[in-house]
Short mmCIF file of N, CA, C and O in Angstrom, two decimals:
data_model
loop_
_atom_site.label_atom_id
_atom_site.label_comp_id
_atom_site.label_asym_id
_atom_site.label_seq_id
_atom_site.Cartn_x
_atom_site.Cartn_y
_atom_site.Cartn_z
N UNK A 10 204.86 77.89 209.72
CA UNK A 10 203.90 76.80 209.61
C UNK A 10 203.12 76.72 210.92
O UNK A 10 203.62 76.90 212.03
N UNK A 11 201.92 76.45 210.69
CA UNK A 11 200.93 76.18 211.94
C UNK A 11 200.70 74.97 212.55
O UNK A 11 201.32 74.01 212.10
N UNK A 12 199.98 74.80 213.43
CA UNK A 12 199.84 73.27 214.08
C UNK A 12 199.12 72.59 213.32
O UNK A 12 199.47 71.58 212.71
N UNK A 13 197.54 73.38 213.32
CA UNK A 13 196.48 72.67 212.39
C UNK A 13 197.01 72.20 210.90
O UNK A 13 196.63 71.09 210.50
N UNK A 14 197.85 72.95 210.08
CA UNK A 14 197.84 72.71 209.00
C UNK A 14 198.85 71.29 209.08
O UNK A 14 198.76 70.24 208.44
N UNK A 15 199.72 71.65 210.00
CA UNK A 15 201.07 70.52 210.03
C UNK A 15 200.17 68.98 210.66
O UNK A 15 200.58 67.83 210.50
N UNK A 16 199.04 69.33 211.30
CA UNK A 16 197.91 67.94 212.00
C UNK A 16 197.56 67.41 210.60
O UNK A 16 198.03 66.38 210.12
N UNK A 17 196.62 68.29 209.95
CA UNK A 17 195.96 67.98 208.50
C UNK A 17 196.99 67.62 207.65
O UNK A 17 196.42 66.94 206.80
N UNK A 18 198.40 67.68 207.31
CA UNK A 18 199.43 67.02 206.60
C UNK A 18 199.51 65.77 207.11
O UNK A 18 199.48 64.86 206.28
N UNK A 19 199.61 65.46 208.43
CA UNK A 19 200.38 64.31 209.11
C UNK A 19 198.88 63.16 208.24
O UNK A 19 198.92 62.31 207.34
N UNK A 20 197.54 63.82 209.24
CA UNK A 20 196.27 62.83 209.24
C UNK A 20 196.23 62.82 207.46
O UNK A 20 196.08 61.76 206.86
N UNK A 21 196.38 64.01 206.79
CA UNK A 21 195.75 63.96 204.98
C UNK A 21 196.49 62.73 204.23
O UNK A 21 196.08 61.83 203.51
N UNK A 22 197.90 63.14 204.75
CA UNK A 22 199.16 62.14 203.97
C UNK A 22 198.81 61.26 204.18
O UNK A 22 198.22 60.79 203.21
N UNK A 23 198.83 60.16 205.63
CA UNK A 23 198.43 59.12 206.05
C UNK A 23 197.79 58.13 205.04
O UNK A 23 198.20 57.22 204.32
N UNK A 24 196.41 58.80 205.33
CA UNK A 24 195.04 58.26 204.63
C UNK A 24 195.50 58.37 203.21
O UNK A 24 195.02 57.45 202.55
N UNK A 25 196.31 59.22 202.45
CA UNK A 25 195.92 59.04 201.15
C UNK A 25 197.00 58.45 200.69
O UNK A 25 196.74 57.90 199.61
N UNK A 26 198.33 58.29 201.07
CA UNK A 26 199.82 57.61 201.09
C UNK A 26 199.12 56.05 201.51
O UNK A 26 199.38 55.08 200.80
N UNK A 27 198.51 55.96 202.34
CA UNK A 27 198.23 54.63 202.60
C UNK A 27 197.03 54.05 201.36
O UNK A 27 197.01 52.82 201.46
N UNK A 28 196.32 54.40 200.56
CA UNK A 28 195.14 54.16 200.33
C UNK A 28 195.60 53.84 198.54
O UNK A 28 195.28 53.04 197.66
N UNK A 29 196.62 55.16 198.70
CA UNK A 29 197.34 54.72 196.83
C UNK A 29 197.92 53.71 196.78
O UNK A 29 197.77 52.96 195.82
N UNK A 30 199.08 53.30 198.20
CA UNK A 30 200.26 52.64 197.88
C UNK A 30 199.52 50.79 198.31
O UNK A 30 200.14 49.72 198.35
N UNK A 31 198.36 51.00 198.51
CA UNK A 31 197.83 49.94 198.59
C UNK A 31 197.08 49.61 197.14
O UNK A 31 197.44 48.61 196.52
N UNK A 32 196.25 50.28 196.72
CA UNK A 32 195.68 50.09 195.69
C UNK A 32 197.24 49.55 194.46
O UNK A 32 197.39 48.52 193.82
N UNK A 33 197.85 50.40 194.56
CA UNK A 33 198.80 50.52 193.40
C UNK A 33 199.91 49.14 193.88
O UNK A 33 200.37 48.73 192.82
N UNK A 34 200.33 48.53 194.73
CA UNK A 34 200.73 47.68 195.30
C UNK A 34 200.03 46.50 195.17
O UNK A 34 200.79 45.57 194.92
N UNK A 35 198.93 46.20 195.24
CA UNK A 35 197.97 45.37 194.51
C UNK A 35 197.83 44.75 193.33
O UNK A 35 197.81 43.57 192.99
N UNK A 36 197.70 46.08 192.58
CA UNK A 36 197.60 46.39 191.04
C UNK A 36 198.93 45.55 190.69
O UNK A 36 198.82 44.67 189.84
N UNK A 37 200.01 45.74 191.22
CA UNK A 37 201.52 45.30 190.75
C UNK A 37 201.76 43.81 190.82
O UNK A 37 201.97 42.87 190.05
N UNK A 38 201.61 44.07 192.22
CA UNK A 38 202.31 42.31 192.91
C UNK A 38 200.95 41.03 192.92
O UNK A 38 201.18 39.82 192.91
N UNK A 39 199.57 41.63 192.93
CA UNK A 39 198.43 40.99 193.19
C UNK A 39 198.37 40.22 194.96
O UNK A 39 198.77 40.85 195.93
N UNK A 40 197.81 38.83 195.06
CA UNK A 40 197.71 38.74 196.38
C UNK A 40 198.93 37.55 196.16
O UNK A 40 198.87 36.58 195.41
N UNK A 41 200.18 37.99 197.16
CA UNK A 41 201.29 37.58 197.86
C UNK A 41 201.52 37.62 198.96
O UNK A 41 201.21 38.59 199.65
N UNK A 42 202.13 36.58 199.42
CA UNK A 42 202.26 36.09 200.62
C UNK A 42 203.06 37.04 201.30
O UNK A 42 202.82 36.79 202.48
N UNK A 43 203.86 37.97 201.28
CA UNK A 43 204.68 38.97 201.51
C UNK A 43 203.63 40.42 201.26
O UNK A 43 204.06 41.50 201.66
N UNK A 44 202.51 40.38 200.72
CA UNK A 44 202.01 41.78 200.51
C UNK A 44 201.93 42.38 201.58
O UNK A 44 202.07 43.60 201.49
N UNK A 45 201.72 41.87 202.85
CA UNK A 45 201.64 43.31 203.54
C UNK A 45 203.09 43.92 203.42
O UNK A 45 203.26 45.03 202.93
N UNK A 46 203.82 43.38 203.74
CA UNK A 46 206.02 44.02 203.70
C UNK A 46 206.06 44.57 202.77
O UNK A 46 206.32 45.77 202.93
N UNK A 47 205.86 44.12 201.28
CA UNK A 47 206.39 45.09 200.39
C UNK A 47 205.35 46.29 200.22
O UNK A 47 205.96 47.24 199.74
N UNK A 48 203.98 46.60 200.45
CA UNK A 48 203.37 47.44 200.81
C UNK A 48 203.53 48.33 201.80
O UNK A 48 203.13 49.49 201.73
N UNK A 49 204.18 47.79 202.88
CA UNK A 49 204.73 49.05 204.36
C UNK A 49 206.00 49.27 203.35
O UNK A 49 206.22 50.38 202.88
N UNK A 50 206.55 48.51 203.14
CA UNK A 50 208.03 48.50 202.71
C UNK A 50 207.55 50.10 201.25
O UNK A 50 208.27 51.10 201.33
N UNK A 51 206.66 50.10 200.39
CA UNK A 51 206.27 51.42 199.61
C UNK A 51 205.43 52.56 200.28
O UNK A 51 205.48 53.69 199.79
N UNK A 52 204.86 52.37 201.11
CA UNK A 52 204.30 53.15 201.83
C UNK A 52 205.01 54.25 202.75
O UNK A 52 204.75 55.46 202.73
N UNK A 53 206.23 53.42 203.80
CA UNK A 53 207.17 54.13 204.68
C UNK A 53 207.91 55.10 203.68
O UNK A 53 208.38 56.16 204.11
N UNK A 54 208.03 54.79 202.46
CA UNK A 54 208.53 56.07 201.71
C UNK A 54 207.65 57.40 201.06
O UNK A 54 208.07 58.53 200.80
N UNK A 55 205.97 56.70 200.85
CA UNK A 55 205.37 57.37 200.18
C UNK A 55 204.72 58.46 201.71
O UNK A 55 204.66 59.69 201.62
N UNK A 56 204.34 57.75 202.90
CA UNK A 56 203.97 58.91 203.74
C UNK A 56 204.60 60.30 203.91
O UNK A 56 203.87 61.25 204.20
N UNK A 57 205.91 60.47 203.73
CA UNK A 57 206.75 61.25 204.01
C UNK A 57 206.97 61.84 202.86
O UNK A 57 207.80 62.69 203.16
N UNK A 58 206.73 61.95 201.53
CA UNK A 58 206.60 62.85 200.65
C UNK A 58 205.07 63.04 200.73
O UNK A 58 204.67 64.19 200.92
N UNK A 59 204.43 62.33 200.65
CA UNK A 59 202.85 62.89 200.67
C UNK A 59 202.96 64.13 201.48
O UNK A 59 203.03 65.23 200.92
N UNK A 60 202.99 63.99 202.93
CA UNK A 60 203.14 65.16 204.16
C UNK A 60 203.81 66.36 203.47
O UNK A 60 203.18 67.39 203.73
N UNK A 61 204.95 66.60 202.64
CA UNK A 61 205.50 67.02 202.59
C UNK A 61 204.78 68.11 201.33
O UNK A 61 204.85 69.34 201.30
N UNK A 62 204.26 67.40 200.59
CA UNK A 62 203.25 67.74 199.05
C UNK A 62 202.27 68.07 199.76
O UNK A 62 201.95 69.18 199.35
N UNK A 63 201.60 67.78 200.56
CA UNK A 63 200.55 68.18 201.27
C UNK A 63 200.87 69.62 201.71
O UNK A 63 200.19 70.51 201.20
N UNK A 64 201.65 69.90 202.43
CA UNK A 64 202.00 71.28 202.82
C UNK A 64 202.27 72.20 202.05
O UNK A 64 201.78 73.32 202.19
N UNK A 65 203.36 71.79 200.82
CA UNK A 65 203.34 72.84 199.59
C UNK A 65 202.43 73.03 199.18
O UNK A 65 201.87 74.06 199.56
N UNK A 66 201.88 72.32 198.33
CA UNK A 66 200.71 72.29 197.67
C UNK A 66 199.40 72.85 198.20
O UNK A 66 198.56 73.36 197.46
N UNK A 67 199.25 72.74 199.48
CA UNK A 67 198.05 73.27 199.82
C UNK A 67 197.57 74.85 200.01
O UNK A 67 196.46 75.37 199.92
N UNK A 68 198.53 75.24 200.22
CA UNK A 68 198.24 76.97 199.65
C UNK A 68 197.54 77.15 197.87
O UNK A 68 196.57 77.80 197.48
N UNK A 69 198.39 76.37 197.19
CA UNK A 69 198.18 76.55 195.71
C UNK A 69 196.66 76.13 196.00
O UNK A 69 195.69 76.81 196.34
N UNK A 70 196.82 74.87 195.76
CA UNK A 70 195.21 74.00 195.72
C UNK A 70 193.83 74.81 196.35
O UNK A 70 192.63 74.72 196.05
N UNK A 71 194.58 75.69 197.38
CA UNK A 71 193.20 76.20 198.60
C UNK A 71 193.09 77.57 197.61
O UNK A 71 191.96 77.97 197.91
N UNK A 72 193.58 78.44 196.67
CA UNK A 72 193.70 79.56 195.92
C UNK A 72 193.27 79.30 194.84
O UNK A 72 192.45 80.00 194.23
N UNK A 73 193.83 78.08 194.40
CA UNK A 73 193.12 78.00 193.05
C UNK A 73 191.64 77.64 193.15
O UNK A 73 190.88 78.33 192.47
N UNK A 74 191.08 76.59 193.93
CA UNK A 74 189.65 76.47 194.43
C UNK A 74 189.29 77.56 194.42
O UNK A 74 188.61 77.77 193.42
N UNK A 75 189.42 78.65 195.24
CA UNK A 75 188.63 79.72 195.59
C UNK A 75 188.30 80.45 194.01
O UNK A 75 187.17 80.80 193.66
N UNK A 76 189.26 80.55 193.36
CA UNK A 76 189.22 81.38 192.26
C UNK A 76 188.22 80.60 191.35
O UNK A 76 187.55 81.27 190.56
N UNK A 77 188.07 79.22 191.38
CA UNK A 77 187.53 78.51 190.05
C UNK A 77 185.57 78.44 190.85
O UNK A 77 184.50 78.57 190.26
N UNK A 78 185.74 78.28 191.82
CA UNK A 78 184.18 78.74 192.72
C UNK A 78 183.56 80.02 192.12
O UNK A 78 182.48 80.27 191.59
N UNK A 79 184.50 80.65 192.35
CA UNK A 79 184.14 82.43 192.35
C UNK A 79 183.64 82.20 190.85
O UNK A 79 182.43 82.17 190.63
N UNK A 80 184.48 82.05 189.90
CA UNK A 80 184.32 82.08 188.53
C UNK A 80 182.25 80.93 188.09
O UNK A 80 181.20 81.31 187.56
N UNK A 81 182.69 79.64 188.68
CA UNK A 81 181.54 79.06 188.64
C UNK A 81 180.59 79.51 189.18
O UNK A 81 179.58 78.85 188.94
N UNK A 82 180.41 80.47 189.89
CA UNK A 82 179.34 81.06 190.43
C UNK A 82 178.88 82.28 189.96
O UNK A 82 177.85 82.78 190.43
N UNK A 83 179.68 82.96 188.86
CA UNK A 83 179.39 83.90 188.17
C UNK A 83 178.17 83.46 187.06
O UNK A 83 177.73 84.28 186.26
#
């Protein structure tokens, strides 16, 4: 594993672990007096698989793009 890719997991997960588990945390509980806690409280679990999906996944995702470009550009 590389630096850059392991930077772009840490910063990708972040932003998008934070951005679901808010939306979707919302969606659930609505506005509560406790929402920010039980939102860190789903989040501190969701960053750390995101990062983790981020890294697998991104070989697949970056291969399959290339292939479905190539094809759309035919």
């Amino acid at each position: 594993m590389n630096i850059p890719n392991l930077i772009f997991a840490v910063i990708m997960g972040g932003l998008m672990s934070s951005s679901i588990t808010l939306a979707t945390t919302f969606a659930r509980v609505g506005i509560a007096l406790d929402f920010f806690w039980l939102w860190l409280e789903v989040w501190l679990v969701a960053y750390p698989v995101a990062i983790i999906c981020i890294l697998i996944y991104r070989p697949f995702a970056s291969k399959l793009t290339a292939i479905l470009v190539e094809k759309l550009e035919r």
